[in-house]
mmCIF file of C-alpha atoms in Angstrom:
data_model
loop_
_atom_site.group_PDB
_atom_site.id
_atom_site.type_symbol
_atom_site.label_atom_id
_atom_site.label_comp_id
_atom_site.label_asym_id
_atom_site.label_seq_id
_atom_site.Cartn_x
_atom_site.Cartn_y
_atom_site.Cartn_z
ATOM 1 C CA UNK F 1 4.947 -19.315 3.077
ATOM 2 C CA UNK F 2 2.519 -22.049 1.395
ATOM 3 C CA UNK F 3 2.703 -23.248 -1.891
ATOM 4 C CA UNK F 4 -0.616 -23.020 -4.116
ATOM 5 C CA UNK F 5 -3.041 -25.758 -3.039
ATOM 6 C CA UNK F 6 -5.361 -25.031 -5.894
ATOM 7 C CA UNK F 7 -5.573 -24.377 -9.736
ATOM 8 C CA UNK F 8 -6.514 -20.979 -10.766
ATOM 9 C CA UNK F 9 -9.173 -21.369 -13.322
ATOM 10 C CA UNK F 10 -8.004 -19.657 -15.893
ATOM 11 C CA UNK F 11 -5.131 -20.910 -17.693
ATOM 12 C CA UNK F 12 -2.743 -23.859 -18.128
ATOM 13 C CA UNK F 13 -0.642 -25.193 -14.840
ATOM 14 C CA UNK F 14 3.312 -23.467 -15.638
ATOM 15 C CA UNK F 15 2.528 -21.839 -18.699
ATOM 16 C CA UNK F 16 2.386 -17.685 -18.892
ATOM 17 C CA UNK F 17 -0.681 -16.374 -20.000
ATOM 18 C CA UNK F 18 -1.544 -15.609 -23.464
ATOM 19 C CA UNK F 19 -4.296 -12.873 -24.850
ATOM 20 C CA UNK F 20 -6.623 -15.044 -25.191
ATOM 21 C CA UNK F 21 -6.257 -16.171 -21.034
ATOM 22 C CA UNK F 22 -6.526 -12.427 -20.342
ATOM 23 C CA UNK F 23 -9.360 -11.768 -22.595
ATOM 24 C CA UNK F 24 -10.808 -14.472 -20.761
ATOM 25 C CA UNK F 25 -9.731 -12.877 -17.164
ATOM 26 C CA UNK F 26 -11.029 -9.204 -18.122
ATOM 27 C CA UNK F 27 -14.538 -10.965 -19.028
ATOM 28 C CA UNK F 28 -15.146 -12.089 -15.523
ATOM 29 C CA UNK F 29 -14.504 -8.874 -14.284
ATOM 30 C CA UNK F 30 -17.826 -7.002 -12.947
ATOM 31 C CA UNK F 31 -18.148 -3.582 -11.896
ATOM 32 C CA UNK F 32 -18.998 -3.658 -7.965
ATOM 33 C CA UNK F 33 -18.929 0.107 -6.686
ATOM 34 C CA UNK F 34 -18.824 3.559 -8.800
ATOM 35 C CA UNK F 35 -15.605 5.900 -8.943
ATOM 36 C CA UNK F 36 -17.523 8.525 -10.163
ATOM 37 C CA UNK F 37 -20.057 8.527 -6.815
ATOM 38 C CA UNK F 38 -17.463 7.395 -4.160
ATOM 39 C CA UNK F 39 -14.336 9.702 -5.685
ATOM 40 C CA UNK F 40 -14.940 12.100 -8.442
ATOM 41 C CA UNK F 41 -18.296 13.679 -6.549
ATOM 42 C CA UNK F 42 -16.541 13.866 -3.160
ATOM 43 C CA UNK F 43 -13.508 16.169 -4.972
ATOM 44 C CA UNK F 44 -16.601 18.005 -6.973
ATOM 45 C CA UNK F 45 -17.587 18.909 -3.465
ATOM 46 C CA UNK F 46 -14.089 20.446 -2.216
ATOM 47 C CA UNK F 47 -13.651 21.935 -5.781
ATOM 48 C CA UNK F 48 -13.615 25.331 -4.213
ATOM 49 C CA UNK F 49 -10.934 24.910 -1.385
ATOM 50 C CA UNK F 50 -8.513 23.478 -3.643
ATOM 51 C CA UNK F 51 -6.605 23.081 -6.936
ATOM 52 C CA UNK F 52 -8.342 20.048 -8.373
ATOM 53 C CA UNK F 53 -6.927 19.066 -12.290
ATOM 54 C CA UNK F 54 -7.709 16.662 -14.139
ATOM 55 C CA UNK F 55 -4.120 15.041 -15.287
ATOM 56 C CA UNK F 56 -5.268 12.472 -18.034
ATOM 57 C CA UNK F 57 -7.940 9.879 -18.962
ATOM 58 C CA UNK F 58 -7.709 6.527 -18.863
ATOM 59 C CA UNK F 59 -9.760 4.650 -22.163
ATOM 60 C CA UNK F 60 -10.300 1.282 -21.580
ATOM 61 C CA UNK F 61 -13.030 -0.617 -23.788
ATOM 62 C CA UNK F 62 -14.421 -1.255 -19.954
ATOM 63 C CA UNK F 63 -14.654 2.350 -20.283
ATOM 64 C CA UNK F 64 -13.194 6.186 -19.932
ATOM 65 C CA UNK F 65 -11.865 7.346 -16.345
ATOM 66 C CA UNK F 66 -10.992 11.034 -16.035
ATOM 67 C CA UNK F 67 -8.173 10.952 -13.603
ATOM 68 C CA UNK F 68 -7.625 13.507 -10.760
ATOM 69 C CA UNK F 69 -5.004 15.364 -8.850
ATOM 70 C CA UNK F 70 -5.657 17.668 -5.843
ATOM 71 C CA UNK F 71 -2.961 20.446 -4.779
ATOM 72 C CA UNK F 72 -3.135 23.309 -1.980
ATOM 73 C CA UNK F 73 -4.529 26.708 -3.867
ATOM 74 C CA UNK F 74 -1.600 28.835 -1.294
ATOM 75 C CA UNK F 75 1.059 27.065 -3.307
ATOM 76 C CA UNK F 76 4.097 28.512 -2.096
ATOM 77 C CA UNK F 77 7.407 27.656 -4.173
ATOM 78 C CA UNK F 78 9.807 27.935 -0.998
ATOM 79 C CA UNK F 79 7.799 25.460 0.864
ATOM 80 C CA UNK F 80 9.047 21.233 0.626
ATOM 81 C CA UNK F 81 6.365 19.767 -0.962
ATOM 82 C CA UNK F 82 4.908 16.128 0.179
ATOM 83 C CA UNK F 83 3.489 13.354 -2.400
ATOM 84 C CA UNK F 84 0.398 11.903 -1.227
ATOM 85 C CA UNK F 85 -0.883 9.043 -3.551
ATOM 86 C CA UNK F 86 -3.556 6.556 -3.123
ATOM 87 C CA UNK F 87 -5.451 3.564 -5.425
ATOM 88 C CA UNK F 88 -2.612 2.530 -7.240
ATOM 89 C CA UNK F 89 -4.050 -0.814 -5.833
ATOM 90 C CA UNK F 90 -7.725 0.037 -6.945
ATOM 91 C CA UNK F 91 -8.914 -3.011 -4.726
ATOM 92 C CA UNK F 92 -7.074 -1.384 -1.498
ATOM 93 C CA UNK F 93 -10.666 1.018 -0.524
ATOM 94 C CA UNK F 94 -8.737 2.960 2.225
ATOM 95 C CA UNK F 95 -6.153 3.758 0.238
ATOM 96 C CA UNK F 96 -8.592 5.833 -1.726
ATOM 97 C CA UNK F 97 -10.983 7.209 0.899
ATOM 98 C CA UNK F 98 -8.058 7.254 2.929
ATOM 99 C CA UNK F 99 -6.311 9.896 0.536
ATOM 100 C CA UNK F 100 -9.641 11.761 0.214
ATOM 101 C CA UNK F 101 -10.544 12.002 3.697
ATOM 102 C CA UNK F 102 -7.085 13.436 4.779
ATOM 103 C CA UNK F 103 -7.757 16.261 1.694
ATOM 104 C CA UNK F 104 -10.913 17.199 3.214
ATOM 105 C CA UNK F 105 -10.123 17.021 6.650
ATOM 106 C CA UNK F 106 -6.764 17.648 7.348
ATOM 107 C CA UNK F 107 -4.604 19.278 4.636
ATOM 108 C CA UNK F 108 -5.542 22.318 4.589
ATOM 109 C CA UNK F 109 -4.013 22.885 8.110
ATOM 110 C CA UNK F 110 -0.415 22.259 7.176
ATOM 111 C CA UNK F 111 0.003 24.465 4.390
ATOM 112 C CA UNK F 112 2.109 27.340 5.893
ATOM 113 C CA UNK F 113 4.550 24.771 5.980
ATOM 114 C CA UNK F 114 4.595 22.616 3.313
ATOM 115 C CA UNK F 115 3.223 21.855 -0.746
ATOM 116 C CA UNK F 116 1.028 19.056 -0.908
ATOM 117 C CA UNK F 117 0.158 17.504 -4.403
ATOM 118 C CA UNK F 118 -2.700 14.478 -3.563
ATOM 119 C CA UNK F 119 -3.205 11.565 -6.393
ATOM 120 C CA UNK F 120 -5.841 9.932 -4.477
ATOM 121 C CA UNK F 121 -7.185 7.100 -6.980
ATOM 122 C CA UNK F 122 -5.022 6.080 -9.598
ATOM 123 C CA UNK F 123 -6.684 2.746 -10.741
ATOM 124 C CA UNK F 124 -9.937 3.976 -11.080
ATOM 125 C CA UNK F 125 -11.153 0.915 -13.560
ATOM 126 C CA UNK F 126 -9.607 -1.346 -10.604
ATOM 127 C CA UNK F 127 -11.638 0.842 -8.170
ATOM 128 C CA UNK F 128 -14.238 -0.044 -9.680
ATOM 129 C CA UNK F 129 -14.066 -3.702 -10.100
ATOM 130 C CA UNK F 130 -11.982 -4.353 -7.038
ATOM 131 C CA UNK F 131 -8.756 -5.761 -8.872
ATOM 132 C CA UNK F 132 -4.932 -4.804 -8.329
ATOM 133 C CA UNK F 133 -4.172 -5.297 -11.905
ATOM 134 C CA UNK F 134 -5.685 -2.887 -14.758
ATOM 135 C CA UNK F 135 -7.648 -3.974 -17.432
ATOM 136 C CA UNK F 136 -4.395 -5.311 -18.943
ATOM 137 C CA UNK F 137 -3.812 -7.599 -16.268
ATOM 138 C CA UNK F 138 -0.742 -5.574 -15.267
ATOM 139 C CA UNK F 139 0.057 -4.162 -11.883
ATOM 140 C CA UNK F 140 0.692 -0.475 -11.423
ATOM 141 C CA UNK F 141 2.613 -1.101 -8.929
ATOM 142 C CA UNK F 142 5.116 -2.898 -10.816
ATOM 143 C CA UNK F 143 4.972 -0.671 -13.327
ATOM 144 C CA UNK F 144 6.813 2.491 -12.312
ATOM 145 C CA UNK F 145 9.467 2.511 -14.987
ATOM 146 C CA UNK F 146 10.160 4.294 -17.861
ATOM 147 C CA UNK F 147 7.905 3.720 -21.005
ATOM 148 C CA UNK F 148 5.443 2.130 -18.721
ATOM 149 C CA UNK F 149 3.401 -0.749 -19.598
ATOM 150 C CA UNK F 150 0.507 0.899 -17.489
ATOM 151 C CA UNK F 151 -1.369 3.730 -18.288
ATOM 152 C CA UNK F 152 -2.159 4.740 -14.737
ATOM 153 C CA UNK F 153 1.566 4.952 -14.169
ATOM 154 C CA UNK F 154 2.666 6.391 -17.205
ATOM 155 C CA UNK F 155 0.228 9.630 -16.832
ATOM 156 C CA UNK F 156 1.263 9.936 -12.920
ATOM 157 C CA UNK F 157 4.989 10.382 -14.119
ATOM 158 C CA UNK F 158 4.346 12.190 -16.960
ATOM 159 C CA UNK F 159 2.022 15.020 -14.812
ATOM 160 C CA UNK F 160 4.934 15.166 -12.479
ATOM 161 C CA UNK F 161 7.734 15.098 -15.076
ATOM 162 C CA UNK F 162 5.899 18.290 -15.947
ATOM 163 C CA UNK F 163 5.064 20.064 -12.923
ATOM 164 C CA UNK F 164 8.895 20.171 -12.028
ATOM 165 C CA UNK F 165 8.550 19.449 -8.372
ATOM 166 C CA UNK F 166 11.030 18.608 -5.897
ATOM 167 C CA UNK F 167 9.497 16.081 -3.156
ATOM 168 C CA UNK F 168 11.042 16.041 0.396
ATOM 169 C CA UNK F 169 8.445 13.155 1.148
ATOM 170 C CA UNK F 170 5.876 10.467 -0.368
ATOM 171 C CA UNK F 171 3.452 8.769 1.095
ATOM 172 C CA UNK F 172 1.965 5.866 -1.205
ATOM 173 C CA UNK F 173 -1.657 4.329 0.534
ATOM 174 C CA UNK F 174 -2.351 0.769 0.249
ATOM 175 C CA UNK F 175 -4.124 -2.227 2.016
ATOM 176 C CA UNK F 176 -3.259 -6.073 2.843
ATOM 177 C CA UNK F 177 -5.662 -8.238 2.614
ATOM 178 C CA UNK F 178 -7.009 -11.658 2.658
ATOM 179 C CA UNK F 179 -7.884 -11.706 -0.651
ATOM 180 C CA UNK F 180 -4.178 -11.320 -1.340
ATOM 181 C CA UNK F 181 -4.014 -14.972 -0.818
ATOM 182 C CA UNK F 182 -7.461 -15.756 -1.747
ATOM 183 C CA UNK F 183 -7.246 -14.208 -5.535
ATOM 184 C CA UNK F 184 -4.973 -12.001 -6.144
ATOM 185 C CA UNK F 185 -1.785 -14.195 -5.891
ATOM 186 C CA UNK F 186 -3.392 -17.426 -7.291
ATOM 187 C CA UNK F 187 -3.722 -15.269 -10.341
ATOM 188 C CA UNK F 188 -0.563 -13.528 -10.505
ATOM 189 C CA UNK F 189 1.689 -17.040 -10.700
ATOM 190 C CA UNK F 190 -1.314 -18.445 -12.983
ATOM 191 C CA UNK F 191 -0.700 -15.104 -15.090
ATOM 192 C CA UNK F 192 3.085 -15.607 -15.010
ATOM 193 C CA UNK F 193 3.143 -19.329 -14.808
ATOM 194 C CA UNK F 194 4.567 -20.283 -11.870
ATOM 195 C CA UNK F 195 3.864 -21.342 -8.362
ATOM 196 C CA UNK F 196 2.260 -19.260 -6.113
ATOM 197 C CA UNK F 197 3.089 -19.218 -2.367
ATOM 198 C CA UNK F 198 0.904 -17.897 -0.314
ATOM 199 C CA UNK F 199 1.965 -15.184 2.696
ATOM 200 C CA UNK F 200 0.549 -14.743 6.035
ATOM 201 C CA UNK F 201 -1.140 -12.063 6.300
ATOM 202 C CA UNK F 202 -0.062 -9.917 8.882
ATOM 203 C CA UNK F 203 -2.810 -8.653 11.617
ATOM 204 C CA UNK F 204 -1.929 -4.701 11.975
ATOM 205 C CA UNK F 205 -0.739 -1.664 10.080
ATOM 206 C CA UNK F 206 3.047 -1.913 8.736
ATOM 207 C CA UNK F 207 4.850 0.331 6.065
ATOM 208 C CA UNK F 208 7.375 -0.458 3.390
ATOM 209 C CA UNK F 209 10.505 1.265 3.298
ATOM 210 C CA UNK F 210 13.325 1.886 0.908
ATOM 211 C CA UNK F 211 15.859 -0.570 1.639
ATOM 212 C CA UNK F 212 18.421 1.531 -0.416
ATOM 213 C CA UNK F 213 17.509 4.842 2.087
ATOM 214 C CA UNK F 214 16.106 3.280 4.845
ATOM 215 C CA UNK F 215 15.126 6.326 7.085
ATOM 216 C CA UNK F 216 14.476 4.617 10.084
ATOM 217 C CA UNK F 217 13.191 7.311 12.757
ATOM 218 C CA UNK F 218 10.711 8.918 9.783
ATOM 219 C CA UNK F 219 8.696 5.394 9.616
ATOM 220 C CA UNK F 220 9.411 5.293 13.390
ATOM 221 C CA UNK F 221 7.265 8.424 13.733
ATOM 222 C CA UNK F 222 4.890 7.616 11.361
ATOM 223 C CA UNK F 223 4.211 4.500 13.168
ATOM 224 C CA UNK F 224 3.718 6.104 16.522
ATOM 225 C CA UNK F 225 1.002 8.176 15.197
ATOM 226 C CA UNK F 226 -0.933 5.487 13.538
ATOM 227 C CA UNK F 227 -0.723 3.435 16.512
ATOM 228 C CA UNK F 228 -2.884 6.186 18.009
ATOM 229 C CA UNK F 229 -5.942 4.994 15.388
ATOM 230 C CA UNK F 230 -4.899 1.318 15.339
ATOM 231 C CA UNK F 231 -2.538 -1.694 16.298
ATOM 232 C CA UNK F 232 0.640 -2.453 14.657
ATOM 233 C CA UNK F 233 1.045 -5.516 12.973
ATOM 234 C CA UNK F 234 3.075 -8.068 15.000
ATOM 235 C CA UNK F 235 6.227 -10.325 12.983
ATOM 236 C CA UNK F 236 5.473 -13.528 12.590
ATOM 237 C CA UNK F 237 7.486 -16.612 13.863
ATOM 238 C CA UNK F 238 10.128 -16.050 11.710
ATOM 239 C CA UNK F 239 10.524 -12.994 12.729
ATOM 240 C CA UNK F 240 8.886 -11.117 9.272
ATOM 241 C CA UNK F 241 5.919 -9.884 7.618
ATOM 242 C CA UNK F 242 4.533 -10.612 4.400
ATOM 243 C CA UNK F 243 8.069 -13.321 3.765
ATOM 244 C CA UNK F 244 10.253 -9.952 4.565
ATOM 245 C CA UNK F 245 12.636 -9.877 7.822
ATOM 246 C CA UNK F 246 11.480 -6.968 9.359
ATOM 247 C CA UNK F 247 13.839 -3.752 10.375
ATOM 248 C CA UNK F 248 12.213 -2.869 12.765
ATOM 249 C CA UNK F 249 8.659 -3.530 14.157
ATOM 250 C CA UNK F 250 5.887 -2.413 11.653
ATOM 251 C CA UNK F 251 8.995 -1.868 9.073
ATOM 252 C CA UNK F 252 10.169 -4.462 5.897
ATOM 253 C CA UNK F 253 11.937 -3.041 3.101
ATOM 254 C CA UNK F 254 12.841 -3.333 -0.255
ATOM 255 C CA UNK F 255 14.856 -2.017 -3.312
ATOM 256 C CA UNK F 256 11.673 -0.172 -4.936
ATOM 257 C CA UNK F 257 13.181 1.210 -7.663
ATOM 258 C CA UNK F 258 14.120 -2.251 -9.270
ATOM 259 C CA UNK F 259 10.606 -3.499 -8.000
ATOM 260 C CA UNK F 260 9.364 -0.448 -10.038
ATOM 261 C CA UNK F 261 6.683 0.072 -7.139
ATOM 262 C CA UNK F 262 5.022 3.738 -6.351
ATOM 263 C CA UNK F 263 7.478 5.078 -3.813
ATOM 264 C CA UNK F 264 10.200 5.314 -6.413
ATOM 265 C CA UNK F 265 8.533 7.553 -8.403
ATOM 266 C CA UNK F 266 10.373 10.665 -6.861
ATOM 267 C CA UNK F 267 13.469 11.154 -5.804
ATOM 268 C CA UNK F 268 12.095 12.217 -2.436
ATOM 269 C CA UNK F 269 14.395 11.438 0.748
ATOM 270 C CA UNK F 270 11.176 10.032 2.928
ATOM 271 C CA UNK F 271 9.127 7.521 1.519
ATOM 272 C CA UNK F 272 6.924 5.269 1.786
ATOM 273 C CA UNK F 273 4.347 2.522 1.479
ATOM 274 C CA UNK F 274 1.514 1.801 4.119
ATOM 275 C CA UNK F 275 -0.177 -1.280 4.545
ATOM 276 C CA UNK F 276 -3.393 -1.176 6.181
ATOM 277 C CA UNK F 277 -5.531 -4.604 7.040
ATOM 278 C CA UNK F 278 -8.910 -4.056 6.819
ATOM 279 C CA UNK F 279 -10.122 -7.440 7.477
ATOM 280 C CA UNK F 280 -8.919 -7.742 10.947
ATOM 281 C CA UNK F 281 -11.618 -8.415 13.439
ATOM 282 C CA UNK F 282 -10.027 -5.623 15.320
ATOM 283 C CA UNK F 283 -10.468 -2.651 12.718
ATOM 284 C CA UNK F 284 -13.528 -1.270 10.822
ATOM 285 C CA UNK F 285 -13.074 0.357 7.530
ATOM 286 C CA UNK F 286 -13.704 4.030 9.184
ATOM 287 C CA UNK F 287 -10.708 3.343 11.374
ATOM 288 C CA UNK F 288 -8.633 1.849 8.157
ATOM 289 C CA UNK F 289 -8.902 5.624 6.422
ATOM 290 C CA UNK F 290 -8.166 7.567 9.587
ATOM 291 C CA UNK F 291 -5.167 4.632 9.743
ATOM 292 C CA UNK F 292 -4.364 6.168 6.356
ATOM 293 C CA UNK F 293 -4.453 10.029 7.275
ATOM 294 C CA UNK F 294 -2.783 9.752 10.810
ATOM 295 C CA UNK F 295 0.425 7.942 8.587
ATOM 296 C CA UNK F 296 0.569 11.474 6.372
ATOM 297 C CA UNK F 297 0.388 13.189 9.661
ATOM 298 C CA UNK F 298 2.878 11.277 10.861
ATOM 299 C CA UNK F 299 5.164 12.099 7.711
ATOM 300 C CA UNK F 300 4.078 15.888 8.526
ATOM 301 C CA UNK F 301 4.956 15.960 12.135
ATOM 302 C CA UNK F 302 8.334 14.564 11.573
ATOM 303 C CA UNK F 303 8.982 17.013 9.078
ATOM 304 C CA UNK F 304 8.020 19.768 10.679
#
């Protein structure tokens, strides 16, 4: 780990940001790629083979996002039923495609066996824009706590809150990536006033556990699948990833319910995060989504 080497431009050295530093920080945000053409058309399309609803609507004065959740039409109440979610990070692009591809390509084949509800962009506004925060400058994936200070997260829990579904399994789909260091972490200790310190970023798929049910063989097998698509990320020389000792290789953990991050938004007993890199030299972004899909079919298999 590195500390910061350079100011973030918005904002005053060790002081927390104000409204008027956000305002500032939402104003130099520019749309870059549509949610309504790269998601929202693409479910349009498999609007017939499944139960697609549309769970809320996110109003922003960037704009309104309808927001979308996909579930098998054979639902069958005796069958376990597996959380799929993608986009919480909007800026993480396999996490998204990654979410829709396995919908259109693979669900459908495991549904004698088991329920499958599919969130697969929740940060459609940082879709868009290609930001982890919202429009608020908060992170949904902080932000998975009761009377949320995000709306993506509060309509997620609410839908499900509703639906009165036990999980046996959640897979949450995200990315690591260069601009982790490069802008996203500048900003976050500029936002909060503090220090950054950089990470390396690992080389290679890994997944984020539960270090309060740490289910071991489950991210096992969910690693052996993805290494079918793509390499594992190796631990550094201190024997981690991302500052985290690792627990076992591809695996850190932490407690994610006090971290309020995505995976502790059921009480399912497998779950987990995956981290894709999609700016290794040794990946292209077609192999990042089928990274993504061949970790639910991982969670599938070992369920099975």
């Amino acid at each position: 780990m590195t500390e910061q080497t350079t100011i973030y431009p918005i904002g005053t050295p060790g002081k927390p940001w104000g409204e008027a530093e956000k305002s500032q920080w939402l104003a130099a945000q520019t749309k870059k790629r549509s949610y309504q053409q790269q998601v929202v058309a693409k479910l349009e399309a498999m609007n017939d083979r499944f139960n697609i609803e549309q769970y809320g609507e996110l109003n922003y004065t960037a704009g309104d996002y309808p927001l979308y959740v996909v579930r098998n039409k054979n639902w069958n109440p005796e069958n376990p039923t597996i959380l799929v979610t993608g986009g919480v990070h909007g800026y993480e692009t396999s996490g998204v495609q990654g979410a829709l591809l396995f919908i259109d390509a693979e669900l459908e084949h495991y549904t004698d066996d088991f329920n499958f509800v599919v969130f697969p962009c929740l940060s459609p506004w940082g879709y868009e824009t290609i930001n982890r925060w919202n429009p608020d400058a908060v992170d949904p994936n902080r932000s998975f706590v009761a009377d949320s200070p995000a709306q993506e997260c509060a309509l997620v829990m609410d839908y499900l809150s509703d639906l009165g579904v036990d999980f046996l399994a959640h897979v949450d789909l995200h990315e690591t990536t260069d601009s982790d260091n490069s802008e996203f972490r500048p900003a976050k200790a500029a936002r909060d006033g503090e220090v950054n310190t950089n990470w390396n970023i690992p080389d290679g798929f890994y997944l984020v556990g539960n270090s309060e049910n740490l289910q071991i063989d489950f991210h096992a097998a969910i690693l052996a699948e993805v290494e079918k698509v793509t390499h594992i990320a190796a631990a550094d020389e201190h024997n981690q990833l991302i500052g985290a000792p690792v627990d076992r290789e591809g695996l850190i953990s932490f407690p994610v319910k006090q971290l309020g991050l995505c995976i502790s938004l059921t009480n399912a007993m497998y779950a987990t995060t995956t981290e894709v890199y999609p700016d290794s030299p040794r990946a292209t972004p077609e192999e990042c989504n089928r990274a993504q899909v061949a970790a639910v079919i991982g969670c599938i298999k070992y369920l099975q």
